[in-house]
Coordinates of C-alpha atoms and ligand atoms in Angstrom, one line a residue:
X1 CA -28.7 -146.3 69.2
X2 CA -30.8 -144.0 71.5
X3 CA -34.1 -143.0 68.8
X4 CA -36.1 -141.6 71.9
X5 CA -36.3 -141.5 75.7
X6 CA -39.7 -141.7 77.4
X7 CA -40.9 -142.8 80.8
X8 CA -43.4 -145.5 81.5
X9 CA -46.4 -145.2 83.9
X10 CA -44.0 -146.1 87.0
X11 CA -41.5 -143.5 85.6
X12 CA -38.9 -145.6 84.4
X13 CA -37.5 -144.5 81.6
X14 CA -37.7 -146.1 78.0
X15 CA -35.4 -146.2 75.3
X16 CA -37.0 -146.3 72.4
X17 CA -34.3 -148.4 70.2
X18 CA -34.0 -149.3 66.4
X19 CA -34.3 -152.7 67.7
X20 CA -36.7 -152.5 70.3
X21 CA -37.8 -151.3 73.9
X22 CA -35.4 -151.0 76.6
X23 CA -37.1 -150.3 79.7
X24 CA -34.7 -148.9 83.0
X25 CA -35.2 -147.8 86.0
X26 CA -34.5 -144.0 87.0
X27 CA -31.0 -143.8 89.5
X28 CA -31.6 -141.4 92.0
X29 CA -29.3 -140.2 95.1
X30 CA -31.0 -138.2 97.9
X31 CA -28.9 -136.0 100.3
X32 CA -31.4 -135.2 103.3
X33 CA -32.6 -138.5 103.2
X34 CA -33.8 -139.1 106.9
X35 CA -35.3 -135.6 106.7
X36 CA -39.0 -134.6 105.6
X37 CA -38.2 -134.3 101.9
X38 CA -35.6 -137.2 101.8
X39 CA -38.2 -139.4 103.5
X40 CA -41.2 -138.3 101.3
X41 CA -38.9 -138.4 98.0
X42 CA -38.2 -141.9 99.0
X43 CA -42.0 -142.7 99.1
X44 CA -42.3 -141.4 95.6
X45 CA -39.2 -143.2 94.7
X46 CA -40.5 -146.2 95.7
X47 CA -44.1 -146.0 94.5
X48 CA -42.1 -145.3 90.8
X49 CA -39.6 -147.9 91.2
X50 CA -36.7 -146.0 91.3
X51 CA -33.3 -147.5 91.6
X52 CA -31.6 -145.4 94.8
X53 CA -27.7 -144.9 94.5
X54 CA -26.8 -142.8 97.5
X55 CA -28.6 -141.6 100.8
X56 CA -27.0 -138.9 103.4
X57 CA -28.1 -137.4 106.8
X58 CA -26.8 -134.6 109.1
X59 CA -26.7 -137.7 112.3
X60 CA -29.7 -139.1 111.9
X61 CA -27.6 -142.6 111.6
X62 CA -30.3 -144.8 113.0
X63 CA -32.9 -144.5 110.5
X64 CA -30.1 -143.6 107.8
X65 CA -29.0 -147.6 108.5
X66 CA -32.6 -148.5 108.4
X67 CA -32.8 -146.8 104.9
X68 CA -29.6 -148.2 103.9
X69 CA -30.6 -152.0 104.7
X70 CA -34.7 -151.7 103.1
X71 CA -33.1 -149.7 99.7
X72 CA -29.8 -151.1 99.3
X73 CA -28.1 -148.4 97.5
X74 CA -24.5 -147.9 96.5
X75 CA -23.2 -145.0 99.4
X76 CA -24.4 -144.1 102.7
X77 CA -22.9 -140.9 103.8
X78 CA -23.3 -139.2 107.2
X79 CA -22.2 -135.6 107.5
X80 CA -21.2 -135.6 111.4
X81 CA -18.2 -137.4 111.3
X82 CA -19.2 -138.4 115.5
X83 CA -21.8 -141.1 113.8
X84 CA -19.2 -142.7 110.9
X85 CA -17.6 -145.4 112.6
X86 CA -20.8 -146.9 114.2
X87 CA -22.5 -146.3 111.5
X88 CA -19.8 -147.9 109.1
X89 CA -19.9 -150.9 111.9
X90 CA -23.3 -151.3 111.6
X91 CA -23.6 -151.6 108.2
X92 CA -20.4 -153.9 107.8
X93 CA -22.5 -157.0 107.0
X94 CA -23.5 -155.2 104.1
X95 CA -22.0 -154.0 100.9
X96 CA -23.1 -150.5 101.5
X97 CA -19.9 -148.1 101.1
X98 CA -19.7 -145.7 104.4
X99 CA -18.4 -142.4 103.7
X100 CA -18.9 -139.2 106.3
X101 CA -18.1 -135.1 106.1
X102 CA -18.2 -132.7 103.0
X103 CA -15.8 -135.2 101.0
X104 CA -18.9 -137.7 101.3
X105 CA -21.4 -135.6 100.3
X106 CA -19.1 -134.8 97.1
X107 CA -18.6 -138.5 96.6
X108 CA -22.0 -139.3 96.3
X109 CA -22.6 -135.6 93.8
X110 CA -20.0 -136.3 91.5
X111 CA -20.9 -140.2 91.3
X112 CA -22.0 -141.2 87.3
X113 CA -24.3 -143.8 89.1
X114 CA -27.4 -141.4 89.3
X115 CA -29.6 -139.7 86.6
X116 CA -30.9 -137.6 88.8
X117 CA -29.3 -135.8 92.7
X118 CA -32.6 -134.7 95.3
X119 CA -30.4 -132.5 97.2
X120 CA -32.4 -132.0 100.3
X121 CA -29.7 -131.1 103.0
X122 CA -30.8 -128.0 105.2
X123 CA -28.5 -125.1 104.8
X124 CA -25.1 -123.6 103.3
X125 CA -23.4 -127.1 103.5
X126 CA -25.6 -127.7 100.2
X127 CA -24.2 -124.9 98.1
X128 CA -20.6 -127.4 97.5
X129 CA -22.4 -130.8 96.4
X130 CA -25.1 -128.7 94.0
X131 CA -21.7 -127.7 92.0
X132 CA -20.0 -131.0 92.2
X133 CA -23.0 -132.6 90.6
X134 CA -22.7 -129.7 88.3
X135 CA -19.8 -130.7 87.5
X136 CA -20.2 -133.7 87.2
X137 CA -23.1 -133.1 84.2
X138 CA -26.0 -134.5 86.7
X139 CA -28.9 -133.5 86.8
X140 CA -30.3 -131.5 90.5
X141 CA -33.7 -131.8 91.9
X142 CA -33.7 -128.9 94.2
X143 CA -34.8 -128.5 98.2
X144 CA -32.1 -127.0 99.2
X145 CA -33.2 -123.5 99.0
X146 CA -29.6 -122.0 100.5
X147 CA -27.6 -123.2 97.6
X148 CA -29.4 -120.9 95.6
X149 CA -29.4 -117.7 97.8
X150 CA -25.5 -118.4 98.9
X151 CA -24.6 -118.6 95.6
X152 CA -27.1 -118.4 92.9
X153 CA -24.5 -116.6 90.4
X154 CA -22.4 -119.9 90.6
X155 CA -24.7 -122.3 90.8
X156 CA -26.7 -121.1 87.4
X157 CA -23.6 -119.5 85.8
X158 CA -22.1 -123.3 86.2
X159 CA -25.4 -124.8 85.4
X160 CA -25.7 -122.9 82.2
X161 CA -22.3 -123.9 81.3
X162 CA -22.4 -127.6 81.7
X163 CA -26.1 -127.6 80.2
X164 CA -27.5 -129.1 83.7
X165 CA -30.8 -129.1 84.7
X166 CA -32.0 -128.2 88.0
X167 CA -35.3 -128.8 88.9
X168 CA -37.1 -127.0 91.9
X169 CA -38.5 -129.3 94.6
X170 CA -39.8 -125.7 96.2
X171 CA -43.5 -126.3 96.4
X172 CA -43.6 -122.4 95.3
X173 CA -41.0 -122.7 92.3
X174 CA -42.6 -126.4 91.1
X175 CA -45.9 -124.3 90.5
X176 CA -44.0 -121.5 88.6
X177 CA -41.6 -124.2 86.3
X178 CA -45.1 -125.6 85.8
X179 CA -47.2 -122.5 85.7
X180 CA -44.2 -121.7 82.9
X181 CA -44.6 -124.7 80.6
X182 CA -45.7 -123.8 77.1
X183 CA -45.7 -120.3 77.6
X184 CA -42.8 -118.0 76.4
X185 CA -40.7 -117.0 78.9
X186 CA -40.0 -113.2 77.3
X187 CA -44.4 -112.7 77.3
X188 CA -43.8 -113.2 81.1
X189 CA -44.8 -110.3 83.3
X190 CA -43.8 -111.1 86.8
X191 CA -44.5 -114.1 89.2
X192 CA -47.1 -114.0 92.3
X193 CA -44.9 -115.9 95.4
X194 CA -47.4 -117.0 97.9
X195 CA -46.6 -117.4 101.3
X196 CA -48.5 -119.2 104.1
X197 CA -48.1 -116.5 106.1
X198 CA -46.6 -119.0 109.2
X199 CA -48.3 -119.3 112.5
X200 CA -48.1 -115.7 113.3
X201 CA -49.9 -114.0 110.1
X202 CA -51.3 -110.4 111.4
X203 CA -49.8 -110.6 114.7
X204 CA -48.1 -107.2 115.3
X205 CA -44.4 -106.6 117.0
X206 CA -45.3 -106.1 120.4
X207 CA -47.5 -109.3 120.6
X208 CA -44.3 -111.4 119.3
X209 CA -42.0 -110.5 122.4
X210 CA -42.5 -113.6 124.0
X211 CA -43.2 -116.2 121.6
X212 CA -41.5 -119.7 122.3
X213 CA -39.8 -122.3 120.3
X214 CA -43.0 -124.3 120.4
X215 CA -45.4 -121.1 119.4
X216 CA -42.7 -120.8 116.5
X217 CA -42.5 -124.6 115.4
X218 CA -46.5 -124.8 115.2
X219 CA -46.9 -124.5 111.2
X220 CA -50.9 -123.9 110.1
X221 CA -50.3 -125.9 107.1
X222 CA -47.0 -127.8 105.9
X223 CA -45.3 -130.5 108.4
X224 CA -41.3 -129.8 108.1
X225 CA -38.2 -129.9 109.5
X226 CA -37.4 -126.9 112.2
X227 CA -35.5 -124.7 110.3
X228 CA -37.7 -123.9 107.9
X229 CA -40.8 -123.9 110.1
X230 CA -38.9 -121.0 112.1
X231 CA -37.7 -119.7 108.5
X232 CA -41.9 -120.0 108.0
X233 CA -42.7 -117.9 111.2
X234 CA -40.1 -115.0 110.6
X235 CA -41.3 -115.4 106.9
X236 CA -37.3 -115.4 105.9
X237 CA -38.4 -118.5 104.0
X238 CA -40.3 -116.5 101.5
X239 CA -37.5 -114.2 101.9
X240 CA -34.9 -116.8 100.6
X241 CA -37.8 -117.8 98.2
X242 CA -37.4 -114.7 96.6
X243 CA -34.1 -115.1 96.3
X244 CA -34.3 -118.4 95.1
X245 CA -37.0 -117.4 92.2
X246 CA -35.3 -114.6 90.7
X247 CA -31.8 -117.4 90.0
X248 CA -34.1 -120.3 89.2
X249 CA -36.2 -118.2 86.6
X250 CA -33.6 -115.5 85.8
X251 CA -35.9 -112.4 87.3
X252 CA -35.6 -109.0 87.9
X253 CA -36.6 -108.6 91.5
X254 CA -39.4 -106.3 90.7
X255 CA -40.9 -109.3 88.6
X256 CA -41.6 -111.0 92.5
X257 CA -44.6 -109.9 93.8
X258 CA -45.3 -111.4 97.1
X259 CA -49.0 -112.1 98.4
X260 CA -49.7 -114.0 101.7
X261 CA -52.6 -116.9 100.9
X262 CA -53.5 -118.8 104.3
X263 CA -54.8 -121.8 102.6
X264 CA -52.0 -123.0 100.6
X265 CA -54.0 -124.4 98.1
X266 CA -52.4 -121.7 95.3
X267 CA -48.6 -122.6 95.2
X268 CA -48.4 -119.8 93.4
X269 CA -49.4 -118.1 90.0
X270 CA -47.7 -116.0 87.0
X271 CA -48.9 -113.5 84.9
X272 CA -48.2 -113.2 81.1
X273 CA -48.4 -109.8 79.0
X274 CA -51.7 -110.2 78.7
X275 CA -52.7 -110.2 82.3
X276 CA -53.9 -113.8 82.0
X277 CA -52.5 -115.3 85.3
X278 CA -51.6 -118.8 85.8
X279 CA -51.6 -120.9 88.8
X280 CA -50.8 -124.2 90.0
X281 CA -53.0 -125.9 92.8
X282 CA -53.0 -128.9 94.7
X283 CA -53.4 -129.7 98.5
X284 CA -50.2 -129.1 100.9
X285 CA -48.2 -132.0 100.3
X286 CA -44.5 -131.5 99.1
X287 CA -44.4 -135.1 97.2
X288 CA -46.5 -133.4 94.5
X289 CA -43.4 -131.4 93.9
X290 CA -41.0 -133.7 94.6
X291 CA -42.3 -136.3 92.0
X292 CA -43.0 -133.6 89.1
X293 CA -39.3 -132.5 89.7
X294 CA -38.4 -136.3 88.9
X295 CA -40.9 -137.4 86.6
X296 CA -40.8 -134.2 84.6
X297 CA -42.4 -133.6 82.4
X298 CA -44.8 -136.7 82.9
X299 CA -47.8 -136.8 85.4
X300 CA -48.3 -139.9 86.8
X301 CA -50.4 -140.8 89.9
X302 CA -48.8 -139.3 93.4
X303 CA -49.1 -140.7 96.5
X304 CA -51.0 -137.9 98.1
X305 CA -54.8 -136.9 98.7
X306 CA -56.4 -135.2 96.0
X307 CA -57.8 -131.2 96.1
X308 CA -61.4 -130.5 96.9
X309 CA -61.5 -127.1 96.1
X310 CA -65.4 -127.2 98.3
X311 CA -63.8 -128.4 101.2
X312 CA -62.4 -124.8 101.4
X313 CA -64.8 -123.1 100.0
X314 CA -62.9 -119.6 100.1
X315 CA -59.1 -118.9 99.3
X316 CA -57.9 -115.6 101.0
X317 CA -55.1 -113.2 99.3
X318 CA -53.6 -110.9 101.5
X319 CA -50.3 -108.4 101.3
X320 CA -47.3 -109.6 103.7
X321 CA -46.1 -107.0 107.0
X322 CA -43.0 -106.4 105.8
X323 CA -42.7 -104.0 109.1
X324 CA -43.1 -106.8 111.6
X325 CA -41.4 -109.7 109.5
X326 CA -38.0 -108.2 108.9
X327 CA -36.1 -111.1 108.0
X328 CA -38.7 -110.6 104.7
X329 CA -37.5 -106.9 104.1
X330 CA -33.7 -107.9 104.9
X331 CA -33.4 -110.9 102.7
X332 CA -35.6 -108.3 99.3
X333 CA -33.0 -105.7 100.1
X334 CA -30.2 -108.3 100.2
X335 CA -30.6 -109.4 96.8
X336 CA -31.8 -105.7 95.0
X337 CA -28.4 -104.5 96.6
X338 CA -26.3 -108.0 95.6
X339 CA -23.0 -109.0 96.0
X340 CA -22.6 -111.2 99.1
X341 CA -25.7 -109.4 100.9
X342 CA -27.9 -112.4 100.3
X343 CA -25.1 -115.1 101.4
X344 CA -24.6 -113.1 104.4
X345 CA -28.4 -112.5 105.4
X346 CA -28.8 -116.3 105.1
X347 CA -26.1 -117.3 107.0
X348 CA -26.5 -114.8 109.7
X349 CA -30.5 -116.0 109.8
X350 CA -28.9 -119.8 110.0
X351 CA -27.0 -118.9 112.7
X352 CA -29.4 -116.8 114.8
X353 CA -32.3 -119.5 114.0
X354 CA -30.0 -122.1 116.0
X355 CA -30.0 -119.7 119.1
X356 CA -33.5 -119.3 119.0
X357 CA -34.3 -123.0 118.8
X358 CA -31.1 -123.1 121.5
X359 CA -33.2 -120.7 123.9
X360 CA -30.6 -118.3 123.6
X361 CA -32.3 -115.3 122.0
X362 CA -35.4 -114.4 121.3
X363 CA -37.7 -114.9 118.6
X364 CA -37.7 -111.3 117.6
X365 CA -34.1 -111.0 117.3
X366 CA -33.5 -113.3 114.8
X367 CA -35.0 -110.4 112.4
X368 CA -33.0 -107.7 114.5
X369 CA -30.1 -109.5 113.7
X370 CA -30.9 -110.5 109.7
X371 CA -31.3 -106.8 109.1
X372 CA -28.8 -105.3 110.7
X373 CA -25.6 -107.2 108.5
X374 CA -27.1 -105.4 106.0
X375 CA -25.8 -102.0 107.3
X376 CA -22.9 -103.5 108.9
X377 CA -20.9 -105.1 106.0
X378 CA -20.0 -103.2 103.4
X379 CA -20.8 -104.3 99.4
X380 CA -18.7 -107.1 98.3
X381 CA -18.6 -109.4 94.7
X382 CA -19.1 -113.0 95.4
X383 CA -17.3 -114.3 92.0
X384 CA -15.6 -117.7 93.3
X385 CA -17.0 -120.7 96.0
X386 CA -14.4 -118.8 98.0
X387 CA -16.0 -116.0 98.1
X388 CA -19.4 -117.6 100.1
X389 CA -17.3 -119.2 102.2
X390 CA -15.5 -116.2 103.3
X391 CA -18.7 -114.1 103.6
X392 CA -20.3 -116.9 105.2
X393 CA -17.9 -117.2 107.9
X394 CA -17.7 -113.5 108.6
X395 CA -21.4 -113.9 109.0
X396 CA -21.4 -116.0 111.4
X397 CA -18.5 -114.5 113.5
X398 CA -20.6 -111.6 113.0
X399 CA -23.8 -113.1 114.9
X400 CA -21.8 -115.0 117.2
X401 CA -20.1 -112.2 118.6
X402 CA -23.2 -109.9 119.1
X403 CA -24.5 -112.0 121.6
Ligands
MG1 MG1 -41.7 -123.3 99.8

């Protein structure tokens, strides 16, 4: 009989028995492995001694197979089906199961073989595996940001339901669950979301006409994969952040204030009914996050630097341009009006960010076009994974045929 769960100082977790200590290692799966969360949550993985049941990438299938041979776990998936059979011959002197597409992906969510699912896949395609590991009663460690703003009535409505736990990998959202602990969540005022600001912070309309794909992928602060480094310049991340906040910590939008601080030292702050405000700091490294979403609540040693508030000396608090940013405005108006607005912003922003890093449009119409589903599709309910789909879709036919 189970008398009490704990983790050790490598974060394995220990059954406290009647007749003794049973000491096992976390299971963890990671969809988005070969990306820059997958890879950093395997570091923390590894320096805890985690197990590692499952690993997926888009088509990164080289270093995928690399990660499959060094961590042995039970699945490989990769999503583009073009990479399965080479992949699946690769790995045949192995006993590594191959599995490829959306039926993959859902493999390796509703698997029992994993306490805990880092789903770290870039876009839409995460929204299905968050509610087959829902489903399937496992525990979500959250990156994917979409899932949330695509379908954040289904995903916590479902979560609630099953009594599954997802925990935010969102450097932003870690700081708030932490920022929340031992507090009571009805003395909450509202949250502070800060935002980098992205490499073009007080630059004006007219000085972004001809920004490039480089300008655009130059981040001040964070290292990360492309589409949310151009999510980071339009500042339609902290737009989906928003989103993201008010289904993670059940919000009224005008509980999200957001405030643009350069250094990213704050991750960002809450204030109680008091007007005591509580923030969470640490230098800009996302495996802080990462490990407190899978050693929570414990605080163990992270492989990362530690902060030295002197070597800043000053922290700077600013209020965004919500003029010049539009993808911000769109994606707060999205989600004040509801329905499918916020799946639709996102996907039209997916689509129009893969034009921009295809040279196809320019940088500023990636907010021209965010904004302007908002006026062209009229209010819909999103009550059924059918529904994002379908609004999805029409999204994207949208953006596709406007240019
Ligand atoms: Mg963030």
């Amino acid at each position: 009989l189970l008398h009490k769960v704990s983790y050790n100082y490598q974060g394995n977790r220990i059954f406290l028995t009647k007749r003794g200590t049973i000491i096992m290692s976390k299971t963890i799966s990671i969809l988005g492995s070969t990306g820059s969360i997958g890879t950093q949550a395997i570091e923390v993985a590894k320096k805890h001694n985690f197990k590692i049941s499952a690993l997926s990438a888009n088509s990164n299938a080289d270093i995928l197979e690399k990660q499959a041979r060094e961590l042995k776990p039970e699945y490989v998936c990769i999503y583009n089906e073009k990479y399965y059979k080479e992949l699946k011959d690769n790995l045949a002197d192995t006993s590594v199961k191959v599995l490829s597409s959306m039926d993959g992906l859902c493999t390796i969510a509703s698997s029992k073989n994993c306490d805990t699912l880092i789903n770290s896949v870039v876009g839409m395609v995460g929204l299905l595996p968050t509610l087959t590991a829902i489903d399937a009663g496992t525990e979500i460690a959250l990156a994917n940001k979409e899932t949330l703003v695509a379908g954040g009535k289904l995903v916590t409505e479902s979560a609630e339901k099953k009594g599954v736990r997802i925990l935010p990998i969102d450097s932003e959202h870690s700081a708030i669950f932490q920022c929340l602990q031992g507090n009571k969540r009805e003395q909450l005022n509202k949250i502070i979301l800060t935002a980098s600001g992205g490499p073009f912070f007080n630059k004006k309309t007219d000085e972004l006409e001809n920004v490039t794909v480089a300008d655009a992928l130059n981040h001040p602060n964070w290292s990360m994969g492309n589409k949310i480094t151009i999510d980071s310049a339009t500042l339609m991340n902290k737009g989906l952040e928003f989103i993201e906040a008010k289904w993670l910590f059940d919000l009224e939008p005008d509980m999200i204030e957001i405030i643009v601080h350069r250094q990213s030292v704050i991750h960002s702050a809450v204030e109680y009914k008091d007007f005591s405000v509580i923030a969470q700091l640490g230098v800009p490294d996302m495996k802080i996050p990462i490990q407190y979403a899978l050693l929570y609540p414990d605080r163990f040693e992270c492989p990362t630097k530690q902060l030295s508030l002197t070597d800043y000396g000053t922290l700077t608090f600013e209020k965004p341009d919500y003029e010049t940013f539009k993808c911000l405005s769109a994606a707060i108006k999205a989600i004040k009006t509801g329905g499918a607005y916020p799946c639709l912003v996102n996907s039209a922003n997916e689509e129009a960010v893969k034009l921009f890093l295809e040279g196809k449009i320019s940088f500023l119409r990636i907010g021209e076009i965010v904004s302007s589903i908002l006026d062209k599709f009229p209010y819909t309910e999103i009550t059924s994974y059918d529904d994002v789909v379908k609004a999805d879709q029409n999204a994207r036919a949208y953006v596709m045929n406007m240019i």
